[in-house]
Short mmCIF file of C-alpha atoms in Angstrom, two decimals:
data_model
loop_
_atom_site.label_atom_id
_atom_site.label_comp_id
_atom_site.label_asym_id
_atom_site.label_seq_id
_atom_site.Cartn_x
_atom_site.Cartn_y
_atom_site.Cartn_z
CA UNK A 1 111.78 69.50 142.00
CA UNK A 2 109.85 68.42 145.00
CA UNK A 3 111.06 67.99 148.56
CA UNK A 4 113.92 65.92 147.20
CA UNK A 5 116.29 68.31 145.44
CA UNK A 6 116.68 68.24 141.67
CA UNK A 7 120.08 69.67 141.72
CA UNK A 8 126.32 68.73 133.97
CA UNK A 9 125.46 67.41 131.15
CA UNK A 10 128.06 67.74 128.36
CA UNK A 11 128.10 67.51 124.61
CA UNK A 12 130.01 64.27 125.01
CA UNK A 13 126.67 62.62 125.62
CA UNK A 14 125.99 62.86 121.92
CA UNK A 15 128.78 60.43 121.28
CA UNK A 16 127.54 58.11 123.98
CA UNK A 17 124.26 57.74 122.14
CA UNK A 18 125.73 57.14 118.69
CA UNK A 19 126.16 53.39 119.12
CA UNK A 20 122.64 53.00 120.46
CA UNK A 21 121.19 54.89 117.52
CA UNK A 22 123.30 53.07 114.98
CA UNK A 23 122.25 49.74 116.43
CA UNK A 24 118.60 50.61 116.08
CA UNK A 25 118.12 51.13 119.83
CA UNK A 26 115.87 54.08 118.98
CA UNK A 27 113.33 51.66 117.57
CA UNK A 28 110.57 52.77 115.25
CA UNK A 29 106.95 53.61 115.60
CA UNK A 30 105.06 50.49 114.77
CA UNK A 31 104.23 50.27 111.06
CA UNK A 32 100.66 50.17 109.83
CA UNK A 33 99.21 46.69 109.79
CA UNK A 34 100.76 45.51 113.05
CA UNK A 35 98.73 45.28 116.22
CA UNK A 36 98.56 48.76 117.64
CA UNK A 37 100.41 49.14 120.92
CA UNK A 38 98.77 50.80 123.87
CA UNK A 39 99.61 54.45 123.86
CA UNK A 40 101.75 55.49 126.81
CA UNK A 41 103.60 58.58 127.95
CA UNK A 42 107.36 58.13 128.26
CA UNK A 43 108.88 61.40 129.31
CA UNK A 44 111.98 62.93 130.79
CA UNK A 45 112.25 66.12 132.78
CA UNK A 46 114.97 68.47 131.52
CA UNK A 47 115.79 70.99 134.22
CA UNK A 48 117.43 74.32 133.44
CA UNK A 49 117.43 75.83 136.95
CA UNK A 50 121.01 75.96 138.22
CA UNK A 51 121.97 74.28 134.90
CA UNK A 52 121.00 70.88 136.26
CA UNK A 53 120.51 69.32 132.82
CA UNK A 54 120.79 72.00 130.16
CA UNK A 55 122.74 74.04 129.26
CA UNK A 56 125.57 72.33 131.11
CA UNK A 57 126.78 75.73 132.27
CA UNK A 58 125.81 79.35 131.62
CA UNK A 59 127.57 81.33 128.95
CA UNK A 60 128.09 78.61 126.34
CA UNK A 61 127.94 79.80 122.74
CA UNK A 62 124.78 79.16 120.74
CA UNK A 63 126.33 76.29 118.78
CA UNK A 64 127.25 74.40 121.94
CA UNK A 65 123.87 75.10 123.52
CA UNK A 66 122.13 73.72 120.46
CA UNK A 67 124.43 70.69 120.29
CA UNK A 68 123.74 69.83 123.94
CA UNK A 69 119.99 70.09 123.47
CA UNK A 70 120.08 67.91 120.36
CA UNK A 71 122.12 65.32 122.26
CA UNK A 72 119.41 65.22 124.92
CA UNK A 73 116.67 64.83 122.34
CA UNK A 74 118.60 62.07 120.57
CA UNK A 75 119.04 60.33 123.91
CA UNK A 76 115.28 60.45 124.45
CA UNK A 77 114.76 58.81 121.08
CA UNK A 78 117.44 56.21 121.80
CA UNK A 79 115.71 55.32 125.06
CA UNK A 80 112.40 55.01 123.19
CA UNK A 81 110.86 57.93 125.03
CA UNK A 82 108.29 60.16 123.36
CA UNK A 83 108.16 63.37 125.39
CA UNK A 84 110.53 65.95 126.82
CA UNK A 85 109.38 68.24 129.64
CA UNK A 86 111.68 71.23 129.25
CA UNK A 87 111.95 73.87 131.98
CA UNK A 88 111.34 77.22 130.28
CA UNK A 89 110.70 79.56 133.23
CA UNK A 90 112.74 78.36 136.20
CA UNK A 91 112.96 81.61 138.23
CA UNK A 92 110.58 84.26 136.85
CA UNK A 93 112.72 84.43 133.73
CA UNK A 94 112.51 83.01 130.22
CA UNK A 95 114.12 80.66 127.72
CA UNK A 96 112.39 82.54 124.90
CA UNK A 97 112.17 86.28 124.04
CA UNK A 98 109.41 86.93 126.55
CA UNK A 99 107.23 90.02 126.50
CA UNK A 100 107.04 89.89 130.29
CA UNK A 101 110.26 88.70 131.89
CA UNK A 102 114.02 88.78 131.27
CA UNK A 103 116.17 86.20 129.58
CA UNK A 104 117.32 83.54 132.04
CA UNK A 105 120.74 83.85 133.62
CA UNK A 106 121.15 80.10 133.10
CA UNK A 107 121.63 80.76 129.40
CA UNK A 108 124.25 83.53 129.39
CA UNK A 109 125.29 83.93 133.02
CA UNK A 110 123.65 87.35 133.15
CA UNK A 111 119.92 87.79 133.62
CA UNK A 112 118.40 89.78 130.78
CA UNK A 113 121.26 89.18 128.33
CA UNK A 114 120.10 87.61 125.06
CA UNK A 115 121.75 84.32 124.12
CA UNK A 116 121.64 85.40 120.47
CA UNK A 117 119.10 82.81 119.37
CA UNK A 118 115.63 81.55 120.27
CA UNK A 119 116.05 78.32 122.28
CA UNK A 120 112.32 77.57 122.41
CA UNK A 121 111.74 77.89 118.68
CA UNK A 122 114.69 75.56 118.10
CA UNK A 123 113.53 73.10 120.78
CA UNK A 124 109.99 72.86 119.37
CA UNK A 125 111.23 72.32 115.83
CA UNK A 126 113.85 69.71 116.71
CA UNK A 127 111.65 67.81 119.15
CA UNK A 128 108.85 67.50 116.62
CA UNK A 129 111.34 66.42 113.96
CA UNK A 130 112.12 63.47 116.22
CA UNK A 131 108.43 62.75 116.94
CA UNK A 132 108.89 63.89 120.53
CA UNK A 133 106.24 65.91 122.30
CA UNK A 134 107.60 69.05 123.94
CA UNK A 135 105.92 70.17 127.16
CA UNK A 136 106.90 73.55 128.55
CA UNK A 137 107.70 73.36 132.26
CA UNK A 138 106.94 76.57 134.17
CA UNK A 139 107.43 77.51 137.83
CA UNK A 140 104.70 80.00 138.68
CA UNK A 141 105.92 81.77 141.82
CA UNK A 142 109.66 81.27 142.34
CA UNK A 143 111.49 84.54 141.59
CA UNK A 144 115.08 83.84 142.66
CA UNK A 145 117.21 81.38 144.57
CA UNK A 146 118.39 84.25 146.78
CA UNK A 147 116.68 87.08 148.67
CA UNK A 148 118.34 90.18 147.16
CA UNK A 149 116.04 92.01 144.72
CA UNK A 150 119.02 94.17 143.76
CA UNK A 151 120.54 91.20 141.96
CA UNK A 152 117.61 91.17 139.53
CA UNK A 153 117.75 93.31 136.41
CA UNK A 154 116.23 96.78 137.00
CA UNK A 155 113.31 96.06 134.67
CA UNK A 156 112.39 92.80 136.37
CA UNK A 157 108.71 92.80 137.41
CA UNK A 158 109.77 91.90 140.94
CA UNK A 159 111.69 95.18 141.15
CA UNK A 160 109.05 97.21 139.37
CA UNK A 161 106.46 95.79 141.79
CA UNK A 162 108.35 95.13 145.04
CA UNK A 163 105.03 94.68 146.85
CA UNK A 164 104.49 91.49 144.84
CA UNK A 165 107.50 89.73 146.37
CA UNK A 166 108.19 87.95 149.66
CA UNK A 167 111.48 86.46 150.92
CA UNK A 168 111.30 83.04 152.50
CA UNK A 169 113.83 80.33 153.27
CA UNK A 170 116.64 82.05 151.39
CA UNK A 171 114.59 82.62 148.23
CA UNK A 172 112.29 85.20 146.71
CA UNK A 173 108.71 84.34 145.73
CA UNK A 174 105.82 86.11 144.11
CA UNK A 175 102.97 86.28 146.62
CA UNK A 176 100.23 83.85 145.47
CA UNK A 177 97.67 85.75 147.54
CA UNK A 178 97.64 88.81 145.27
CA UNK A 179 95.17 88.65 142.35
CA UNK A 180 97.44 90.86 140.22
CA UNK A 181 100.28 88.40 140.75
CA UNK A 182 98.10 85.46 139.76
CA UNK A 183 97.11 87.20 136.52
CA UNK A 184 100.67 88.28 135.78
CA UNK A 185 102.26 84.86 136.22
CA UNK A 186 99.61 83.35 133.97
CA UNK A 187 100.28 85.96 131.30
CA UNK A 188 104.04 85.44 131.58
CA UNK A 189 103.80 81.66 131.24
CA UNK A 190 101.12 81.61 128.55
CA UNK A 191 103.13 84.02 126.39
CA UNK A 192 105.17 80.98 125.37
CA UNK A 193 102.06 78.88 124.79
CA UNK A 194 100.43 81.43 122.49
CA UNK A 195 103.59 82.01 120.43
CA UNK A 196 105.02 78.48 120.07
CA UNK A 197 103.70 75.06 119.11
CA UNK A 198 104.04 73.47 122.53
CA UNK A 199 102.28 70.18 123.21
CA UNK A 200 101.77 70.81 126.89
CA UNK A 201 102.00 73.20 129.82
CA UNK A 202 103.58 71.65 132.90
CA UNK A 203 103.81 72.80 136.53
CA UNK A 204 105.86 70.96 139.13
CA UNK A 205 105.37 70.92 142.91
CA UNK A 206 106.34 74.50 143.80
CA UNK A 207 103.21 76.41 144.78
CA UNK A 208 103.45 77.87 148.26
CA UNK A 209 107.03 77.13 149.31
CA UNK A 210 108.02 74.02 151.21
CA UNK A 211 107.93 74.81 154.95
CA UNK A 212 111.14 75.95 156.62
CA UNK A 213 111.22 75.21 160.34
CA UNK A 214 110.82 78.28 162.49
CA UNK A 215 109.98 80.64 159.64
CA UNK A 216 106.67 82.09 158.48
CA UNK A 217 105.70 83.01 154.93
CA UNK A 218 104.60 86.53 155.78
CA UNK A 219 101.51 87.06 153.64
CA UNK A 220 99.56 88.63 156.50
CA UNK A 221 98.79 91.87 154.64
CA UNK A 222 97.36 89.99 151.65
CA UNK A 223 95.35 87.70 153.93
CA UNK A 224 93.87 90.64 155.79
CA UNK A 225 92.91 92.25 152.49
CA UNK A 226 91.57 89.21 150.62
CA UNK A 227 90.96 86.47 153.18
CA UNK A 228 87.51 87.46 154.42
CA UNK A 229 85.05 84.60 154.21
CA UNK A 230 87.62 81.83 154.65
CA UNK A 231 87.76 79.80 157.87
CA UNK A 232 91.53 80.21 158.17
CA UNK A 233 94.63 81.25 156.27
CA UNK A 234 95.29 77.72 155.01
CA UNK A 235 91.89 77.56 153.29
CA UNK A 236 92.51 80.97 151.71
CA UNK A 237 95.92 79.87 150.47
CA UNK A 238 94.46 76.71 148.93
CA UNK A 239 91.86 78.82 147.17
CA UNK A 240 94.62 81.00 145.71
CA UNK A 241 96.33 77.97 144.21
CA UNK A 242 93.01 76.48 143.10
CA UNK A 243 92.32 79.69 141.18
CA UNK A 244 95.72 79.59 139.51
CA UNK A 245 95.22 76.01 138.36
CA UNK A 246 91.60 76.39 137.25
CA UNK A 247 92.15 79.70 135.45
CA UNK A 248 95.31 78.52 133.68
CA UNK A 249 93.54 75.42 132.39
CA UNK A 250 90.52 77.42 131.25
CA UNK A 251 92.66 79.95 129.38
CA UNK A 252 94.62 77.22 127.61
CA UNK A 253 91.48 75.38 126.50
CA UNK A 254 89.76 78.54 125.26
CA UNK A 255 92.59 79.34 122.89
CA UNK A 256 94.53 76.12 122.21
CA UNK A 257 92.33 73.19 123.13
CA UNK A 258 94.88 70.63 121.90
CA UNK A 259 97.55 71.81 124.38
CA UNK A 260 97.62 69.56 127.45
CA UNK A 261 97.86 70.93 130.97
CA UNK A 262 99.65 68.78 133.51
CA UNK A 263 101.07 69.02 137.02
CA UNK A 264 103.71 66.92 138.79
CA UNK A 265 103.14 67.30 142.53
CA UNK A 266 104.89 65.83 145.52
CA UNK A 267 103.20 62.44 145.64
CA UNK A 268 101.53 62.57 149.05
CA UNK A 269 98.27 64.54 149.05
CA UNK A 270 97.54 63.69 152.67
CA UNK A 271 98.45 60.81 154.95
CA UNK A 272 95.59 58.53 155.94
CA UNK A 273 96.20 59.39 159.59
CA UNK A 274 95.38 63.01 158.70
CA UNK A 275 92.47 62.29 156.37
CA UNK A 276 90.77 58.92 155.77
CA UNK A 277 90.77 59.71 152.04
CA UNK A 278 94.56 59.97 152.07
CA UNK A 279 97.24 57.43 151.20
CA UNK A 280 98.63 54.78 153.55
CA UNK A 281 101.79 56.81 154.11
CA UNK A 282 103.61 58.63 156.89
CA UNK A 283 105.23 61.38 154.85
CA UNK A 284 106.61 64.46 156.55
CA UNK A 285 105.12 66.70 153.84
CA UNK A 286 101.50 66.70 152.68
CA UNK A 287 100.71 68.87 149.69
CA UNK A 288 97.24 69.82 150.93
CA UNK A 289 98.50 71.05 154.30
CA UNK A 290 102.05 72.22 153.62
CA UNK A 291 102.05 73.50 150.03
CA UNK A 292 98.34 74.43 150.04
CA UNK A 293 97.97 72.43 146.83
CA UNK A 294 94.78 70.35 146.76
CA UNK A 295 96.05 68.01 144.08
CA UNK A 296 93.32 65.41 144.62
CA UNK A 297 90.62 68.03 144.07
CA UNK A 298 92.20 69.22 140.81
CA UNK A 299 91.96 65.67 139.49
CA UNK A 300 88.44 65.03 140.76
CA UNK A 301 87.21 68.31 139.23
CA UNK A 302 88.96 67.70 135.91
CA UNK A 303 90.87 70.97 135.90
CA UNK A 304 93.98 69.34 134.43
CA UNK A 305 94.62 66.86 131.62
CA UNK A 306 97.26 64.77 133.36
CA UNK A 307 98.99 64.41 136.70
CA UNK A 308 102.50 63.08 137.36
CA UNK A 309 102.91 62.47 141.10
CA UNK A 310 106.58 62.35 142.02
CA UNK A 311 106.62 58.87 143.52
CA UNK A 312 110.29 59.13 144.34
CA UNK A 313 110.53 56.22 146.76
CA UNK A 314 111.31 52.56 146.40
CA UNK A 315 108.90 49.68 146.72
CA UNK A 316 108.67 48.93 150.42
CA UNK A 317 109.70 52.36 151.71
CA UNK A 318 108.37 52.63 155.26
CA UNK A 319 107.12 56.22 155.08
CA UNK A 320 105.99 56.35 151.46
CA UNK A 321 105.83 52.98 149.72
CA UNK A 322 105.74 53.12 145.92
CA UNK A 323 103.50 50.04 146.00
CA UNK A 324 100.92 51.89 148.10
CA UNK A 325 101.06 55.30 146.44
CA UNK A 326 100.53 54.11 142.86
CA UNK A 327 97.25 52.29 143.70
CA UNK A 328 96.08 55.35 145.63
CA UNK A 329 96.67 57.60 142.64
CA UNK A 330 95.08 55.05 140.29
CA UNK A 331 91.94 55.14 142.42
CA UNK A 332 92.07 58.95 142.54
CA UNK A 333 92.06 59.38 138.74
CA UNK A 334 89.58 56.55 138.06
CA UNK A 335 86.55 57.85 136.19
CA UNK A 336 87.84 61.43 135.94
CA UNK A 337 89.33 61.46 132.45
CA UNK A 338 92.58 62.80 133.92
CA UNK A 339 95.56 60.73 132.80
CA UNK A 340 97.99 59.35 135.36
CA UNK A 341 101.70 59.21 134.64
CA UNK A 342 104.10 58.26 137.44
CA UNK A 343 107.19 60.35 138.18
CA UNK A 344 110.30 58.21 138.67
CA UNK A 345 113.44 59.04 140.67
CA UNK A 346 115.98 57.84 138.13
CA UNK A 347 118.52 60.15 139.78
CA UNK A 348 118.49 57.90 142.86
CA UNK A 349 119.54 54.77 140.95
CA UNK A 350 123.13 53.98 141.86
CA UNK A 351 123.51 56.93 144.21
CA UNK A 352 125.61 55.53 147.09
CA UNK A 353 123.70 57.74 149.55
CA UNK A 354 120.45 55.91 148.74
CA UNK A 355 119.21 52.69 150.38
CA UNK A 356 119.87 49.23 148.99
CA UNK A 357 116.92 49.00 146.56
CA UNK A 358 118.36 51.91 144.58
CA UNK A 359 121.64 50.03 144.07
CA UNK A 360 119.71 47.37 142.14
CA UNK A 361 119.40 48.17 138.42
CA UNK A 362 116.05 46.33 138.37
CA UNK A 363 114.28 48.58 140.92
CA UNK A 364 112.85 50.99 138.34
CA UNK A 365 111.84 48.16 136.06
CA UNK A 366 109.90 46.65 138.96
CA UNK A 367 108.07 49.98 139.28
CA UNK A 368 106.81 49.71 135.72
CA UNK A 369 105.83 46.08 136.26
CA UNK A 370 103.75 47.16 139.24
CA UNK A 371 102.25 50.03 137.23
CA UNK A 372 101.12 47.61 134.53
CA UNK A 373 98.69 46.07 137.03
CA UNK A 374 96.85 49.40 137.19
CA UNK A 375 95.26 50.36 133.86
CA UNK A 376 94.90 53.95 135.05
CA UNK A 377 98.68 54.36 134.83
CA UNK A 378 99.35 55.51 131.28
CA UNK A 379 103.03 56.29 131.45
CA UNK A 380 106.12 57.34 133.39
CA UNK A 381 108.39 60.36 133.52
CA UNK A 382 112.05 60.21 134.58
CA UNK A 383 114.06 62.75 136.53
CA UNK A 384 116.26 63.84 135.09
CA UNK A 385 117.71 64.09 131.61
CA UNK A 386 121.35 63.79 132.61
CA UNK A 387 120.65 60.46 134.32
CA UNK A 388 118.73 59.29 131.26
CA UNK A 389 122.00 59.90 129.42
CA UNK A 390 124.56 58.67 131.95
CA UNK A 391 122.51 55.79 133.42
CA UNK A 392 125.25 54.94 135.94
CA UNK A 393 124.07 51.44 136.90
CA UNK A 394 121.99 50.63 133.83
CA UNK A 395 118.58 51.17 135.46
CA UNK A 396 117.24 53.10 132.47
CA UNK A 397 118.61 50.56 130.02
CA UNK A 398 116.83 47.86 132.05
CA UNK A 399 113.52 49.74 131.80
CA UNK A 400 113.97 50.06 128.04
CA UNK A 401 114.83 46.37 127.65
CA UNK A 402 111.98 45.15 129.85
CA UNK A 403 109.20 47.57 128.97
CA UNK A 404 109.93 49.59 125.83
CA UNK A 405 110.46 47.12 122.97
CA UNK A 406 109.26 49.72 120.48
CA UNK A 407 108.60 53.42 120.47
CA UNK A 408 105.02 54.31 121.30
CA UNK A 409 102.80 57.30 120.74
CA UNK A 410 101.72 59.37 123.74
CA UNK A 411 98.11 59.24 124.90
CA UNK A 412 95.69 61.79 123.48
#
């Protein structure tokens, strides 16, 4: 997820949480009569692409798949979290019996093969049992992590409509510039929203693909057909993504107003050296220019309910300082009604390849202390679930100890 890769988890994690739960680490929602705590969003991303978090590997039997998912949910409760963002459509496939796309290969090892149960129905039921919100995480345009359409099942929409698909950077993508693609991906994602009691719809940062040096995303034919009236291809591409975001939000609110619509972009909209409205950063990627995702505009126009910028850097980072990005996002959401949650790089904590601040178990806790100075920040989301479980240097435990004395309800 994002420029920084989100690349398992085993049933043994269930045992690791038992002591926490038995000791009351899960806490309790505050009883009536006590001072009501500020609502805040405490989420964890649970990635299914490449079996990052769940299932731990493809081809597990249904009982093991269910046991692993329950262990993750119980971990969320033990860490006093209140939301799980579960990836349901990682590569134009499905973790439910979709009317539009095949079963995900990450379930059974073979795209299109049924796992023999309905993971989404189970996930919704078990999350709600634990008073966890469940947000469905969907990737709109990524078709495959390879470029061979022949590896897709024969009935896959990308094979039925080969003109919808473009290879780029070793992957296959639906072309965002085609109106029929935009309608199809909405229908495919919203199929889950209409049929299940999800609390939210969640996109991450994959819109137009991250740039690959020396390669062009060859959407020339679509641009020549649909790009009249735009000053350049970049403006046309941004309009394509704007339409996806605006239309998806409108469709959700027309039919299920209570379902939240959120996006977790790469955290740098534009550097200040590029645009005076941008953040005081020197990032190599800018979502407006490189992913054609005008994230600031979506907030200012109120097209989404919440935004979770992936502020995956430490306090004091020279190119993208956490302490500069959070205030920028707080100012961006101010007065819009769009809620700001901050995406946290828990996966970096204790990673020996990361700089010194990430070897300190208190770094993430300092992030939340800084966030508390900005009332616009209404929560945090941690990537990813397996680090929430394993917590190699105790960074997550430190956050819980310092900032989550009780469970809290999510904002509404």
